[in-house]
Amino acid sequence: MDAKPQIQAKPFLRVLDGKANAPPPLWLMRQAGRYLPEYREIRAKAPSFLDFCYTPALATEATLQPIRRFGFDAAILFSDILVVPDALGQKVSFELGEGPRLEPILSCEDFAKLNERIDLMRLAPVFETVERVAASLPNETALIGFCGAPWTVASYMIAGRGTPDQAPARLFAYRQPDLFQLLIDRLVAASIEYLLRQIEAGVEAVQIFDTWAGVLPAAEFERWCVEPIRAIVAGLKRKGQGVRVIGFPKGVGHRLQEFARRTGVDALGLDSSVDPAWAAENLDQRLVLQGNLDPLALVAGGAALEASARRILSAFKARPYIFNLGHGILPETPLEHVARLVDLVRQGSAA
């Protein structure tokens, strides 16, 4: 059997090592999902979304589908950030058309019901999925694992659902800062264990999603976003044997500089609100950047897509850079628009 190539043969990993690549490697957040007809077909085979995530055959197929169709340079594990609270003993479910539902943590008594450590046996199907995907990917395609950042995951654990401005978690942190710190610390430790086990199973890089980082004021941003992610990165670097970490703090604007410097991430994901020209000029040239096409430009297609993609490619052509969206791909995205984006990036249309 042919051995897997050295990591330098994978454009995505080569860029994460700080080497510019032309054309840049390409993958899309939520590239496995409802915009794909083949995904909708297999999603119907599981009674719930969580069941789908915990069924290795289905999760593996979902992870591989966009690679087969579009040939992206990286696959990302199909799972969900809320498997971590599930494995900490909090009841988690997904209601059709309404999103996640959790038993909210409102008190010390609720917190005491959580497991002290993450139950890795509960997550064994996720690690089996990683192993299956790693064995099935083309030699040139990298595999990304992920987790939610402690602040973002905690916001769901406290509110019991997604909320527009994360007010329940923010109020909890103001009113009960010591208890909130205990929850964040529990999530830091759980995230390190979870990501290390993904790495052991075969992922080659990990991304930490802090979707709700942008709602935090300055002091809270440092305490609840930067410091927990710094601790996760440090824990992974101590034990993860050179694992590469991408941080994605959505909506933080100029604080991206502080985030990158303080957390020690290897790459920084940019959301769609960030001006590519500003990022290229103001962020450390040694820092790998990823992003940041507006998902709605991809839905629109045509001149809007082409102009946006060219502007981003032009801004980042002189540095280590990974093309991606500024947030997840939307379910209504036409397949032909994704195919056109792949052509634009691969043809180096910014030249």
PDB file of N, CA, C and O in Angstrom, residues 271-317:
ATOM      1  N   ASP A 271     -13.489  37.136   9.327  1.00  0.00           N
ATOM      2  CA  ASP A 271     -14.880  37.139   8.903  1.00  0.00           C
ATOM      3  C   ASP A 271     -15.088  38.163   7.796  1.00  0.00           C
ATOM      4  O   ASP A 271     -14.185  38.941   7.448  1.00  0.00           O
ATOM      5  N   SER A 272     -16.286  38.195   7.238  1.00  0.00           N
ATOM      6  CA  SER A 272     -16.534  39.004   6.037  1.00  0.00           C
ATOM      7  C   SER A 272     -16.508  40.500   6.290  1.00  0.00           C
ATOM      8  O   SER A 272     -16.413  41.289   5.340  1.00  0.00           O
ATOM      9  N   SER A 273     -16.583  40.922   7.554  1.00  0.00           N
ATOM     10  CA  SER A 273     -16.563  42.357   7.842  1.00  0.00           C
ATOM     11  C   SER A 273     -15.162  42.955   7.765  1.00  0.00           C
ATOM     12  O   SER A 273     -15.008  44.179   7.757  1.00  0.00           O
ATOM     13  N   VAL A 274     -14.131  42.114   7.717  1.00  0.00           N
ATOM     14  CA  VAL A 274     -12.746  42.601   7.711  1.00  0.00           C
ATOM     15  C   VAL A 274     -12.350  43.011   6.296  1.00  0.00           C
ATOM     16  O   VAL A 274     -12.514  42.241   5.340  1.00  0.00           O
ATOM     17  N   ASP A 275     -11.802  44.215   6.169  1.00  0.00           N
ATOM     18  CA  ASP A 275     -11.304  44.697   4.883  1.00  0.00           C
ATOM     19  C   ASP A 275     -10.008  43.954   4.545  1.00  0.00           C
ATOM     20  O   ASP A 275      -9.031  44.054   5.288  1.00  0.00           O
ATOM     21  N   PRO A 276      -9.970  43.209   3.451  1.00  0.00           N
ATOM     22  CA  PRO A 276      -8.745  42.469   3.118  1.00  0.00           C
ATOM     23  C   PRO A 276      -7.519  43.378   3.015  1.00  0.00           C
ATOM     24  O   PRO A 276      -6.424  42.992   3.437  1.00  0.00           O
ATOM     25  N   ALA A 277      -7.687  44.576   2.469  1.00  0.00           N
ATOM     26  CA  ALA A 277      -6.542  45.492   2.337  1.00  0.00           C
ATOM     27  C   ALA A 277      -6.012  45.895   3.711  1.00  0.00           C
ATOM     28  O   ALA A 277      -4.797  45.964   3.926  1.00  0.00           O
ATOM     29  N   TRP A 278      -6.925  46.158   4.655  1.00  0.00           N
ATOM     30  CA  TRP A 278      -6.504  46.491   6.022  1.00  0.00           C
ATOM     31  C   TRP A 278      -5.764  45.317   6.650  1.00  0.00           C
ATOM     32  O   TRP A 278      -4.711  45.478   7.273  1.00  0.00           O
ATOM     33  N   ALA A 279      -6.314  44.115   6.501  1.00  0.00           N
ATOM     34  CA  ALA A 279      -5.696  42.932   7.101  1.00  0.00           C
ATOM     35  C   ALA A 279      -4.306  42.704   6.521  1.00  0.00           C
ATOM     36  O   ALA A 279      -3.356  42.411   7.258  1.00  0.00           O
ATOM     37  N   ALA A 280      -4.175  42.846   5.205  1.00  0.00           N
ATOM     38  CA  ALA A 280      -2.883  42.618   4.567  1.00  0.00           C
ATOM     39  C   ALA A 280      -1.843  43.612   5.057  1.00  0.00           C
ATOM     40  O   ALA A 280      -0.656  43.278   5.206  1.00  0.00           O
ATOM     41  N   GLU A 281      -2.263  44.839   5.337  1.00  0.00           N
ATOM     42  CA  GLU A 281      -1.328  45.882   5.747  1.00  0.00           C
ATOM     43  C   GLU A 281      -1.008  45.835   7.236  1.00  0.00           C
ATOM     44  O   GLU A 281       0.120  46.137   7.647  1.00  0.00           O
ATOM     45  N   ASN A 282      -1.989  45.455   8.077  1.00  0.00           N
ATOM     46  CA  ASN A 282      -1.846  45.624   9.519  1.00  0.00           C
ATOM     47  C   ASN A 282      -1.541  44.350  10.294  1.00  0.00           C
ATOM     48  O   ASN A 282      -1.084  44.438  11.443  1.00  0.00           O
ATOM     49  N   LEU A 283      -1.810  43.198   9.735  1.00  0.00           N
ATOM     50  CA  LEU A 283      -1.551  41.955  10.453  1.00  0.00           C
ATOM     51  C   LEU A 283      -0.173  41.417  10.081  1.00  0.00           C
ATOM     52  O   LEU A 283       0.246  41.494   8.925  1.00  0.00           O
ATOM     53  N   ASP A 284       0.517  40.884  11.061  1.00  0.00           N
ATOM     54  CA  ASP A 284       1.894  40.386  10.920  1.00  0.00           C
ATOM     55  C   ASP A 284       2.041  39.562   9.645  1.00  0.00           C
ATOM     56  O   ASP A 284       1.275  38.628   9.396  1.00  0.00           O
ATOM     57  N   GLN A 285       3.040  39.900   8.833  1.00  0.00           N
ATOM     58  CA  GLN A 285       3.249  39.215   7.563  1.00  0.00           C
ATOM     59  C   GLN A 285       3.550  37.731   7.743  1.00  0.00           C
ATOM     60  O   GLN A 285       3.368  36.938   6.824  1.00  0.00           O
ATOM     61  N   ARG A 286       4.032  37.356   8.910  1.00  0.00           N
ATOM     62  CA  ARG A 286       4.329  35.934   9.164  1.00  0.00           C
ATOM     63  C   ARG A 286       3.088  35.148   9.540  1.00  0.00           C
ATOM     64  O   ARG A 286       3.112  33.914   9.560  1.00  0.00           O
ATOM     65  N   LEU A 287       2.011  35.861   9.852  1.00  0.00           N
ATOM     66  CA  LEU A 287       0.777  35.202  10.279  1.00  0.00           C
ATOM     67  C   LEU A 287       0.009  34.707   9.064  1.00  0.00           C
ATOM     68  O   LEU A 287      -0.238  35.453   8.115  1.00  0.00           O
ATOM     69  N   VAL A 288      -0.379  33.447   9.087  1.00  0.00           N
ATOM     70  CA  VAL A 288      -1.202  32.881   8.018  1.00  0.00           C
ATOM     71  C   VAL A 288      -2.625  33.417   8.176  1.00  0.00           C
ATOM     72  O   VAL A 288      -3.195  33.392   9.276  1.00  0.00           O
ATOM     73  N   LEU A 289      -3.201  33.913   7.090  1.00  0.00           N
ATOM     74  CA  LEU A 289      -4.568  34.421   7.114  1.00  0.00           C
ATOM     75  C   LEU A 289      -5.482  33.488   6.325  1.00  0.00           C
ATOM     76  O   LEU A 289      -5.061  32.837   5.361  1.00  0.00           O
ATOM     77  N   GLN A 290      -6.756  33.466   6.735  1.00  0.00           N
ATOM     78  CA  GLN A 290      -7.754  32.614   6.088  1.00  0.00           C
ATOM     79  C   GLN A 290      -9.063  33.393   5.971  1.00  0.00           C
ATOM     80  O   GLN A 290      -9.496  34.047   6.907  1.00  0.00           O
ATOM     81  N   GLY A 291      -9.698  33.315   4.817  1.00  0.00           N
ATOM     82  CA  GLY A 291     -10.982  33.985   4.646  1.00  0.00           C
ATOM     83  C   GLY A 291     -11.056  34.658   3.285  1.00  0.00           C
ATOM     84  O   GLY A 291     -10.260  34.349   2.403  1.00  0.00           O
ATOM     85  N   ASN A 292     -11.924  35.664   3.149  1.00  0.00           N
ATOM     86  CA  ASN A 292     -13.043  36.006   4.000  1.00  0.00           C
ATOM     87  C   ASN A 292     -14.208  36.459   3.128  1.00  0.00           C
ATOM     88  O   ASN A 292     -14.867  37.461   3.368  1.00  0.00           O
ATOM     89  N   LEU A 293     -14.464  35.681   2.058  1.00  0.00           N
ATOM     90  CA  LEU A 293     -15.538  35.985   1.110  1.00  0.00           C
ATOM     91  C   LEU A 293     -16.893  35.968   1.820  1.00  0.00           C
ATOM     92  O   LEU A 293     -17.195  35.047   2.572  1.00  0.00           O
ATOM     93  N   ASP A 294     -17.698  36.980   1.547  1.00  0.00           N
ATOM     94  CA  ASP A 294     -19.055  37.035   2.086  1.00  0.00           C
ATOM     95  C   ASP A 294     -19.863  35.855   1.539  1.00  0.00           C
ATOM     96  O   ASP A 294     -19.976  35.686   0.316  1.00  0.00           O
ATOM     97  N   PRO A 295     -20.449  35.019   2.407  1.00  0.00           N
ATOM     98  CA  PRO A 295     -21.257  33.897   1.899  1.00  0.00           C
ATOM     99  C   PRO A 295     -22.389  34.345   0.981  1.00  0.00           C
ATOM    100  O   PRO A 295     -22.780  33.603   0.079  1.00  0.00           O
ATOM    101  N   LEU A 296     -22.900  35.569   1.187  1.00  0.00           N
ATOM    102  CA  LEU A 296     -23.966  36.054   0.305  1.00  0.00           C
ATOM    103  C   LEU A 296     -23.442  36.414  -1.082  1.00  0.00           C
ATOM    104  O   LEU A 296     -24.188  36.337  -2.062  1.00  0.00           O
ATOM    105  N   ALA A 297     -22.175  36.795  -1.194  1.00  0.00           N
ATOM    106  CA  ALA A 297     -21.593  37.011  -2.523  1.00  0.00           C
ATOM    107  C   ALA A 297     -21.531  35.698  -3.284  1.00  0.00           C
ATOM    108  O   ALA A 297     -21.701  35.670  -4.515  1.00  0.00           O
ATOM    109  N   LEU A 298     -21.306  34.606  -2.548  1.00  0.00           N
ATOM    110  CA  LEU A 298     -21.292  33.291  -3.181  1.00  0.00           C
ATOM    111  C   LEU A 298     -22.700  32.890  -3.606  1.00  0.00           C
ATOM    112  O   LEU A 298     -22.895  32.280  -4.667  1.00  0.00           O
ATOM    113  N   VAL A 299     -23.698  33.248  -2.822  1.00  0.00           N
ATOM    114  CA  VAL A 299     -25.091  32.994  -3.211  1.00  0.00           C
ATOM    115  C   VAL A 299     -25.443  33.808  -4.453  1.00  0.00           C
ATOM    116  O   VAL A 299     -26.063  33.307  -5.395  1.00  0.00           O
ATOM    117  N   ALA A 300     -24.999  35.065  -4.470  1.00  0.00           N
ATOM    118  CA  ALA A 300     -25.347  35.955  -5.590  1.00  0.00           C
ATOM    119  C   ALA A 300     -24.690  35.521  -6.892  1.00  0.00           C
ATOM    120  O   ALA A 300     -25.302  35.567  -7.966  1.00  0.00           O
ATOM    121  N   GLY A 301     -23.418  35.109  -6.823  1.00  0.00           N
ATOM    122  CA  GLY A 301     -22.701  34.703  -8.019  1.00  0.00           C
ATOM    123  C   GLY A 301     -22.444  35.869  -8.957  1.00  0.00           C
ATOM    124  O   GLY A 301     -22.521  37.041  -8.578  1.00  0.00           O
ATOM    125  N   GLY A 302     -22.095  35.553 -10.182  1.00  0.00           N
ATOM    126  CA  GLY A 302     -21.923  36.564 -11.214  1.00  0.00           C
ATOM    127  C   GLY A 302     -20.834  37.574 -10.902  1.00  0.00           C
ATOM    128  O   GLY A 302     -19.794  37.253 -10.318  1.00  0.00           O
ATOM    129  N   ALA A 303     -21.092  38.836 -11.282  1.00  0.00           N
ATOM    130  CA  ALA A 303     -20.088  39.885 -11.130  1.00  0.00           C
ATOM    131  C   ALA A 303     -19.730  40.127  -9.672  1.00  0.00           C
ATOM    132  O   ALA A 303     -18.572  40.425  -9.353  1.00  0.00           O
ATOM    133  N   ALA A 304     -20.710  40.011  -8.766  1.00  0.00           N
ATOM    134  CA  ALA A 304     -20.432  40.239  -7.340  1.00  0.00           C
ATOM    135  C   ALA A 304     -19.445  39.220  -6.806  1.00  0.00           C
ATOM    136  O   ALA A 304     -18.496  39.565  -6.087  1.00  0.00           O
ATOM    137  N   LEU A 305     -19.653  37.970  -7.154  1.00  0.00           N
ATOM    138  CA  LEU A 305     -18.736  36.915  -6.711  1.00  0.00           C
ATOM    139  C   LEU A 305     -17.346  37.132  -7.287  1.00  0.00           C
ATOM    140  O   LEU A 305     -16.340  37.065  -6.571  1.00  0.00           O
ATOM    141  N   GLU A 306     -17.270  37.411  -8.582  1.00  0.00           N
ATOM    142  CA  GLU A 306     -15.964  37.524  -9.224  1.00  0.00           C
ATOM    143  C   GLU A 306     -15.181  38.714  -8.689  1.00  0.00           C
ATOM    144  O   GLU A 306     -13.979  38.603  -8.402  1.00  0.00           O
ATOM    145  N   ALA A 307     -15.855  39.860  -8.511  1.00  0.00           N
ATOM    146  CA  ALA A 307     -15.157  41.033  -7.997  1.00  0.00           C
ATOM    147  C   ALA A 307     -14.680  40.809  -6.563  1.00  0.00           C
ATOM    148  O   ALA A 307     -13.550  41.184  -6.206  1.00  0.00           O
ATOM    149  N   SER A 308     -15.520  40.204  -5.737  1.00  0.00           N
ATOM    150  CA  SER A 308     -15.147  39.966  -4.343  1.00  0.00           C
ATOM    151  C   SER A 308     -13.985  38.990  -4.247  1.00  0.00           C
ATOM    152  O   SER A 308     -13.026  39.215  -3.486  1.00  0.00           O
ATOM    153  N   ALA A 309     -14.053  37.915  -4.995  1.00  0.00           N
ATOM    154  CA  ALA A 309     -12.980  36.923  -4.954  1.00  0.00           C
ATOM    155  C   ALA A 309     -11.665  37.524  -5.443  1.00  0.00           C
ATOM    156  O   ALA A 309     -10.603  37.304  -4.835  1.00  0.00           O
ATOM    157  N   ARG A 310     -11.710  38.298  -6.512  1.00  0.00           N
ATOM    158  CA  ARG A 310     -10.484  38.900  -7.041  1.00  0.00           C
ATOM    159  C   ARG A 310      -9.874  39.898  -6.055  1.00  0.00           C
ATOM    160  O   ARG A 310      -8.652  39.973  -5.903  1.00  0.00           O
ATOM    161  N   ARG A 311     -10.733  40.665  -5.388  1.00  0.00           N
ATOM    162  CA  ARG A 311     -10.233  41.636  -4.413  1.00  0.00           C
ATOM    163  C   ARG A 311      -9.506  40.931  -3.271  1.00  0.00           C
ATOM    164  O   ARG A 311      -8.441  41.362  -2.836  1.00  0.00           O
ATOM    165  N   ILE A 312     -10.055  39.841  -2.797  1.00  0.00           N
ATOM    166  CA  ILE A 312      -9.440  39.093  -1.696  1.00  0.00           C
ATOM    167  C   ILE A 312      -8.139  38.439  -2.153  1.00  0.00           C
ATOM    168  O   ILE A 312      -7.104  38.519  -1.477  1.00  0.00           O
ATOM    169  N   LEU A 313      -8.166  37.805  -3.304  1.00  0.00           N
ATOM    170  CA  LEU A 313      -6.967  37.143  -3.819  1.00  0.00           C
ATOM    171  C   LEU A 313      -5.841  38.150  -4.044  1.00  0.00           C
ATOM    172  O   LEU A 313      -4.673  37.870  -3.747  1.00  0.00           O
ATOM    173  N   SER A 314      -6.179  39.322  -4.537  1.00  0.00           N
ATOM    174  CA  SER A 314      -5.171  40.341  -4.783  1.00  0.00           C
ATOM    175  C   SER A 314      -4.548  40.831  -3.477  1.00  0.00           C
ATOM    176  O   SER A 314      -3.333  41.022  -3.392  1.00  0.00           O
ATOM    177  N   ALA A 315      -5.380  41.041  -2.466  1.00  0.00           N
ATOM    178  CA  ALA A 315      -4.873  41.571  -1.194  1.00  0.00           C
ATOM    179  C   ALA A 315      -3.883  40.624  -0.534  1.00  0.00           C
ATOM    180  O   ALA A 315      -2.913  41.060   0.095  1.00  0.00           O
ATOM    181  N   PHE A 316      -4.105  39.320  -0.686  1.00  0.00           N
ATOM    182  CA  PHE A 316      -3.317  38.356   0.074  1.00  0.00           C
ATOM    183  C   PHE A 316      -2.308  37.569  -0.754  1.00  0.00           C
ATOM    184  O   PHE A 316      -1.715  36.602  -0.270  1.00  0.00           O
ATOM    185  N   LYS A 317      -2.060  37.989  -1.994  1.00  0.00           N
ATOM    186  CA  LYS A 317      -1.240  37.171  -2.877  1.00  0.00           C
ATOM    187  C   LYS A 317       0.222  37.102  -2.458  1.00  0.00           C
ATOM    188  O   LYS A 317       0.942  36.196  -2.882  1.00  0.00           O
TER     189      LYS A 317
END
